[in-house]
Structures are given as structure tokens and as C-alpha cells.
Amino acid sequence: MISEETFHQKRTVIGPLTSVRIEEVRGHLRRRLRQRPAFLAVSAHTGRGLDRLLDSVVELFDRHNARVPTPALNDFIQELRNRRQPPARNGKRLNLLYGTQTRTRPPRFRIFVNDQTLITRDYGYWVENEMRDHFGLDGVPVSIDFIKRS
């Protein structure tokens, strides 16, 4: 069984349903719920899957409270510079200088750059996705502020 909310979301996307198996819509849900916590099938009627759900809640809470050490973040920023050339405009190239984590719950990072107007949407998303992968922040909101170094 699936949750009522998920059923209604699937029903809106797929059409009127009398019954649905999670395997039938798993691919569609993955595409729709990208960068969100993994979906879990639970049964309110039998209690099936509740242990997995509670384990997932604890794991997501730990990620939500995650603290990334500044040296590790700065090493990661250096890797990013080497992995993909930052965008440029009018002969001026973006330079990711250094970063720090400013908050937890949810994780928020401040990355200092030479000129924040050079950041493209695609590059910002790429940095965020790489950060999620590298520091294990899947399923939690991550905020990154690109700040011009003063």
C-alpha cells in the first residue's frame, strides 16, 4: 500500500486509479521527486514499512544537522575548480575562493567568489549537486550563498 498523499499525487499525474503497485510508478516518482528524500512504501493498515520509515527519519535528521569542517569544504572547492572550468563573461572568469558552513538545520554554506554576477544557474546547481554527493546531503535542503569577497 502507499500513502494517501502519494496516491493522490500519482492519481493526478497518471489518471484515475482503483489500485496501483509502487513498482508501476517508481520511475515516475523518482523523476518527480528528484533531490528529495527517498520515497518509502508503508502501510497504515498493516504497519509494513514503518521500521524503515523511522530509520529513514533518523538518518535524514542526522543529515539535516550535518556539519562540514571548513578545511574539508575548502578542499572540495579546490576539487570543483579542477573538475569543471567555471563560467566566464567578457573575458572575466568566476573564481571560487573559499567557503564555510554558516548554519545547520538545514545546512547552509557561504562560498566566497571574485564576482557573483558570473555565476550561472547551471553552475550553481552543479555546485549544489556535487556538494550533496560529496558530503552525503541527499534528501535535505541545502542552501549556498555565493558572496563577493570584500
C-alpha positions as protocol buffer text, in pm:
chain_id: "A"
residue {
  index: 1
  type: MET
  ca { x: 0 y: 0 z: 0 }
}
residue {
  index: 2
  type: ILE
  ca { x: 106 y: 359 z: -50 }
}
residue {
  index: 3
  type: SER
  ca { x: 25 y: 670 z: 147 }
}
residue {
  index: 4
  type: GLU
  ca { x: -293 y: 856 z: 61 }
}
residue {
  index: 5
  type: GLU
  ca { x: -100 y: 1172 z: -31 }
}
residue {
  index: 6
  type: THR
  ca { x: 129 y: 984 z: -268 }
}
residue {
  index: 7
  type: PHE
  ca { x: -174 y: 805 z: -414 }
}
residue {
  index: 8
  type: HIS
  ca { x: -344 y: 1137 z: -487 }
}
residue {
  index: 9
  type: GLN
  ca { x: -27 y: 1279 z: -640 }
}
residue {
  index: 10
  type: LYS
  ca { x: 7 y: 972 z: -862 }
}
residue {
  index: 11
  type: ARG
  ca { x: -360 y: 985 z: -944 }
}
residue {
  index: 12
  type: THR
  ca { x: -322 y: 1343 z: -1063 }
}
residue {
  index: 13
  type: VAL
  ca { x: -27 y: 1252 z: -1283 }
}
residue {
  index: 14
  type: ILE
  ca { x: -131 y: 908 z: -1407 }
}
residue {
  index: 15
  type: GLY
  ca { x: -509 y: 936 z: -1406 }
}
residue {
  index: 16
  type: PRO
  ca { x: -793 y: 779 z: -1212 }
}
residue {
  index: 17
  type: LEU
  ca { x: -678 y: 458 z: -1042 }
}
residue {
  index: 18
  type: THR
  ca { x: -850 y: 189 z: -847 }
}
residue {
  index: 19
  type: SER
  ca { x: -527 y: 27 z: -730 }
}
residue {
  index: 20
  type: VAL
  ca { x: -161 y: 83 z: -801 }
}
residue {
  index: 21
  type: ARG
  ca { x: 158 y: -101 z: -725 }
}
residue {
  index: 22
  type: ILE
  ca { x: 461 y: 102 z: -626 }
}
residue {
  index: 23
  type: GLU
  ca { x: 670 y: -81 z: -886 }
}
residue {
  index: 24
  type: GLU
  ca { x: 443 y: 55 z: -1159 }
}
residue {
  index: 25
  type: VAL
  ca { x: 514 y: 418 z: -1073 }
}
residue {
  index: 26
  type: ARG
  ca { x: 858 y: 406 z: -911 }
}
residue {
  index: 27
  type: GLY
  ca { x: 1038 y: 554 z: -1215 }
}
residue {
  index: 28
  type: HIS
  ca { x: 788 y: 836 z: -1248 }
}
residue {
  index: 29
  type: LEU
  ca { x: 814 y: 921 z: -878 }
}
residue {
  index: 30
  type: ARG
  ca { x: 1194 y: 926 z: -894 }
}
residue {
  index: 31
  type: ARG
  ca { x: 1183 y: 1181 z: -1175 }
}
residue {
  index: 32
  type: ARG
  ca { x: 923 y: 1395 z: -998 }
}
residue {
  index: 33
  type: LEU
  ca { x: 1084 y: 1381 z: -654 }
}
residue {
  index: 34
  type: ARG
  ca { x: 1445 y: 1441 z: -757 }
}
residue {
  index: 35
  type: GLN
  ca { x: 1667 y: 1564 z: -472 }
}
residue {
  index: 36
  type: ARG
  ca { x: 1401 y: 1484 z: -218 }
}
residue {
  index: 37
  type: PRO
  ca { x: 1413 y: 1214 z: 46 }
}
residue {
  index: 38
  type: ALA
  ca { x: 1371 y: 866 z: -95 }
}
residue {
  index: 39
  type: PHE
  ca { x: 1011 y: 751 z: -105 }
}
residue {
  index: 40
  type: LEU
  ca { x: 916 y: 453 z: 105 }
}
residue {
  index: 41
  type: ALA
  ca { x: 609 y: 239 z: 73 }
}
residue {
  index: 42
  type: VAL
  ca { x: 434 y: 197 z: 407 }
}
residue {
  index: 43
  type: SER
  ca { x: 103 y: 56 z: 509 }
}
residue {
  index: 44
  type: ALA
  ca { x: -106 y: 235 z: 766 }
}
residue {
  index: 45
  type: HIS
  ca { x: -327 y: -72 z: 775 }
}
residue {
  index: 46
  type: THR
  ca { x: -66 y: -342 z: 847 }
}
residue {
  index: 47
  type: GLY
  ca { x: 227 y: -132 z: 969 }
}
residue {
  index: 48
  type: ARG
  ca { x: 453 y: -276 z: 698 }
}
residue {
  index: 49
  type: GLY
  ca { x: 750 y: -48 z: 629 }
}
residue {
  index: 50
  type: LEU
  ca { x: 722 y: 164 z: 942 }
}
residue {
  index: 51
  type: ASP
  ca { x: 1060 y: 44 z: 1074 }
}
residue {
  index: 52
  type: ARG
  ca { x: 1226 y: 155 z: 750 }
}
residue {
  index: 53
  type: LEU
  ca { x: 1042 y: 485 z: 768 }
}
residue {
  index: 54
  type: LEU
  ca { x: 1162 y: 557 z: 1123 }
}
residue {
  index: 55
  type: ASP
  ca { x: 1520 y: 458 z: 1033 }
}
residue {
  index: 56
  type: SER
  ca { x: 1500 y: 695 z: 737 }
}
residue {
  index: 57
  type: VAL
  ca { x: 1372 y: 979 z: 958 }
}
residue {
  index: 58
  type: VAL
  ca { x: 1668 y: 936 z: 1194 }
}
residue {
  index: 59
  type: GLU
  ca { x: 1913 y: 929 z: 902 }
}
residue {
  index: 60
  type: LEU
  ca { x: 1762 y: 1241 z: 745 }
}
residue {
  index: 61
  type: PHE
  ca { x: 1768 y: 1421 z: 1079 }
}
residue {
  index: 62
  type: ASP
  ca { x: 2141 y: 1345 z: 1107 }
}
residue {
  index: 63
  type: ARG
  ca { x: 2199 y: 1482 z: 756 }
}
residue {
  index: 64
  type: HIS
  ca { x: 1986 y: 1786 z: 839 }
}
residue {
  index: 65
  type: ASN
  ca { x: 2218 y: 1856 z: 1135 }
}
residue {
  index: 66
  type: ALA
  ca { x: 2535 y: 1779 z: 937 }
}
residue {
  index: 67
  type: ARG
  ca { x: 2839 y: 1995 z: 997 }
}
residue {
  index: 68
  type: VAL
  ca { x: 3108 y: 2005 z: 729 }
}
residue {
  index: 69
  type: PRO
  ca { x: 3454 y: 2104 z: 858 }
}
residue {
  index: 70
  type: THR
  ca { x: 3586 y: 2416 z: 687 }
}
residue {
  index: 71
  type: PRO
  ca { x: 3913 y: 2252 z: 568 }
}
residue {
  index: 72
  type: ALA
  ca { x: 3714 y: 1969 z: 406 }
}
residue {
  index: 73
  type: LEU
  ca { x: 3484 y: 2222 z: 238 }
}
residue {
  index: 74
  type: ASN
  ca { x: 3778 y: 2422 z: 105 }
}
residue {
  index: 75
  type: ASP
  ca { x: 3947 y: 2107 z: -28 }
}
residue {
  index: 76
  type: PHE
  ca { x: 3621 y: 2024 z: -201 }
}
residue {
  index: 77
  type: ILE
  ca { x: 3600 y: 2373 z: -354 }
}
residue {
  index: 78
  type: GLN
  ca { x: 3952 y: 2324 z: -490 }
}
residue {
  index: 79
  type: GLU
  ca { x: 3841 y: 1993 z: -646 }
}
residue {
  index: 80
  type: LEU
  ca { x: 3544 y: 2169 z: -807 }
}
residue {
  index: 81
  type: ARG
  ca { x: 3773 y: 2427 z: -968 }
}
residue {
  index: 82
  type: ASN
  ca { x: 3984 y: 2146 z: -1114 }
}
residue {
  index: 83
  type: ARG
  ca { x: 3689 y: 1931 z: -1226 }
}
residue {
  index: 84
  type: ARG
  ca { x: 3493 y: 2188 z: -1428 }
}
residue {
  index: 85
  type: GLN
  ca { x: 3600 y: 2523 z: -1558 }
}
residue {
  index: 86
  type: PRO
  ca { x: 3387 y: 2798 z: -1401 }
}
residue {
  index: 87
  type: PRO
  ca { x: 3181 y: 3023 z: -1628 }
}
residue {
  index: 88
  type: ALA
  ca { x: 3325 y: 3343 z: -1775 }
}
residue {
  index: 89
  type: ARG
  ca { x: 3180 y: 3660 z: -1921 }
}
residue {
  index: 90
  type: ASN
  ca { x: 3358 y: 3938 z: -2113 }
}
residue {
  index: 91
  type: GLY
  ca { x: 3696 y: 3775 z: -2053 }
}
residue {
  index: 92
  type: LYS
  ca { x: 3644 y: 3755 z: -1677 }
}
residue {
  index: 93
  type: ARG
  ca { x: 3624 y: 3407 z: -1522 }
}
residue {
  index: 94
  type: LEU
  ca { x: 3446 y: 3313 z: -1200 }
}
residue {
  index: 95
  type: ASN
  ca { x: 3684 y: 3209 z: -924 }
}
residue {
  index: 96
  type: LEU
  ca { x: 3559 y: 3007 z: -626 }
}
residue {
  index: 97
  type: LEU
  ca { x: 3790 y: 3127 z: -350 }
}
residue {
  index: 98
  type: TYR
  ca { x: 3691 y: 2957 z: -22 }
}
residue {
  index: 99
  type: GLY
  ca { x: 3387 y: 2863 z: 178 }
}
residue {
  index: 100
  type: THR
  ca { x: 3240 y: 2798 z: 518 }
}
residue {
  index: 101
  type: GLN
  ca { x: 2926 y: 2647 z: 662 }
}
residue {
  index: 102
  type: THR
  ca { x: 2719 y: 2915 z: 830 }
}
residue {
  index: 103
  type: ARG
  ca { x: 2426 y: 2707 z: 963 }
}
residue {
  index: 104
  type: THR
  ca { x: 2281 y: 2366 z: 1016 }
}
residue {
  index: 105
  type: ARG
  ca { x: 1912 y: 2270 z: 1014 }
}
residue {
  index: 106
  type: PRO
  ca { x: 1926 y: 2284 z: 711 }
}
residue {
  index: 107
  type: PRO
  ca { x: 2289 y: 2305 z: 601 }
}
residue {
  index: 108
  type: ARG
  ca { x: 2375 y: 2649 z: 464 }
}
residue {
  index: 109
  type: PHE
  ca { x: 2707 y: 2734 z: 305 }
}
residue {
  index: 110
  type: ARG
  ca { x: 2875 y: 3057 z: 207 }
}
residue {
  index: 111
  type: ILE
  ca { x: 3119 y: 3040 z: -82 }
}
residue {
  index: 112
  type: PHE
  ca { x: 3327 y: 3348 z: -148 }
}
residue {
  index: 113
  type: VAL
  ca { x: 3387 y: 3435 z: -513 }
}
residue {
  index: 114
  type: ASN
  ca { x: 3558 y: 3710 z: -710 }
}
residue {
  index: 115
  type: ASP
  ca { x: 3236 y: 3823 z: -886 }
}
residue {
  index: 116
  type: GLN
  ca { x: 2896 y: 3675 z: -801 }
}
residue {
  index: 117
  type: THR
  ca { x: 2741 y: 3807 z: -1124 }
}
residue {
  index: 118
  type: LEU
  ca { x: 2943 y: 3545 z: -1315 }
}
residue {
  index: 119
  type: ILE
  ca { x: 2757 y: 3254 z: -1152 }
}
residue {
  index: 120
  type: THR
  ca { x: 2514 y: 3090 z: -1390 }
}
residue {
  index: 121
  type: ARG
  ca { x: 2211 y: 2897 z: -1275 }
}
residue {
  index: 122
  type: ASP
  ca { x: 2351 y: 2575 z: -1421 }
}
residue {
  index: 123
  type: TYR
  ca { x: 2685 y: 2619 z: -1247 }
}
residue {
  index: 124
  type: GLY
  ca { x: 2516 y: 2695 z: -914 }
}
residue {
  index: 125
  type: TYR
  ca { x: 2302 y: 2380 z: -944 }
}
residue {
  index: 126
  type: TRP
  ca { x: 2608 y: 2180 z: -1041 }
}
residue {
  index: 127
  type: VAL
  ca { x: 2796 y: 2300 z: -731 }
}
residue {
  index: 128
  type: GLU
  ca { x: 2496 y: 2214 z: -512 }
}
residue {
  index: 129
  type: ASN
  ca { x: 2457 y: 1865 z: -661 }
}
residue {
  index: 130
  type: GLU
  ca { x: 2829 y: 1792 z: -631 }
}
residue {
  index: 131
  type: MET
  ca { x: 2817 y: 1908 z: -269 }
}
residue {
  index: 132
  type: ARG
  ca { x: 2521 y: 1680 z: -198 }
}
residue {
  index: 133
  type: ASP
  ca { x: 2706 y: 1383 z: -347 }
}
residue {
  index: 134
  type: HIS
  ca { x: 3039 y: 1456 z: -181 }
}
residue {
  index: 135
  type: PHE
  ca { x: 2913 y: 1526 z: 171 }
}
residue {
  index: 136
  type: GLY
  ca { x: 2617 y: 1285 z: 175 }
}
residue {
  index: 137
  type: LEU
  ca { x: 2347 y: 1552 z: 192 }
}
residue {
  index: 138
  type: ASP
  ca { x: 2089 y: 1374 z: -25 }
}
residue {
  index: 139
  type: GLY
  ca { x: 1732 y: 1430 z: 84 }
}
residue {
  index: 140
  type: VAL
  ca { x: 1784 y: 1751 z: 281 }
}
residue {
  index: 141
  type: PRO
  ca { x: 1760 y: 2111 z: 163 }
}
residue {
  index: 142
  type: VAL
  ca { x: 2099 y: 2271 z: 100 }
}
residue {
  index: 143
  type: SER
  ca { x: 2146 y: 2645 z: 62 }
}
residue {
  index: 144
  type: ILE
  ca { x: 2453 y: 2801 z: -92 }
}
residue {
  index: 145
  type: ASP
  ca { x: 2518 y: 3172 z: -86 }
}
residue {
  index: 146
  type: PHE
  ca { x: 2778 y: 3294 z: -333 }
}
residue {
  index: 147
  type: ILE
  ca { x: 2927 y: 3609 z: -179 }
}
residue {
  index: 148
  type: LYS
  ca { x: 3171 y: 3856 z: -333 }
}
residue {
  index: 149
  type: ARG
  ca { x: 3487 y: 3866 z: -127 }
}
residue {
  index: 150
  type: SER
  ca { x: 3531 y: 4214 z: 17 }
}
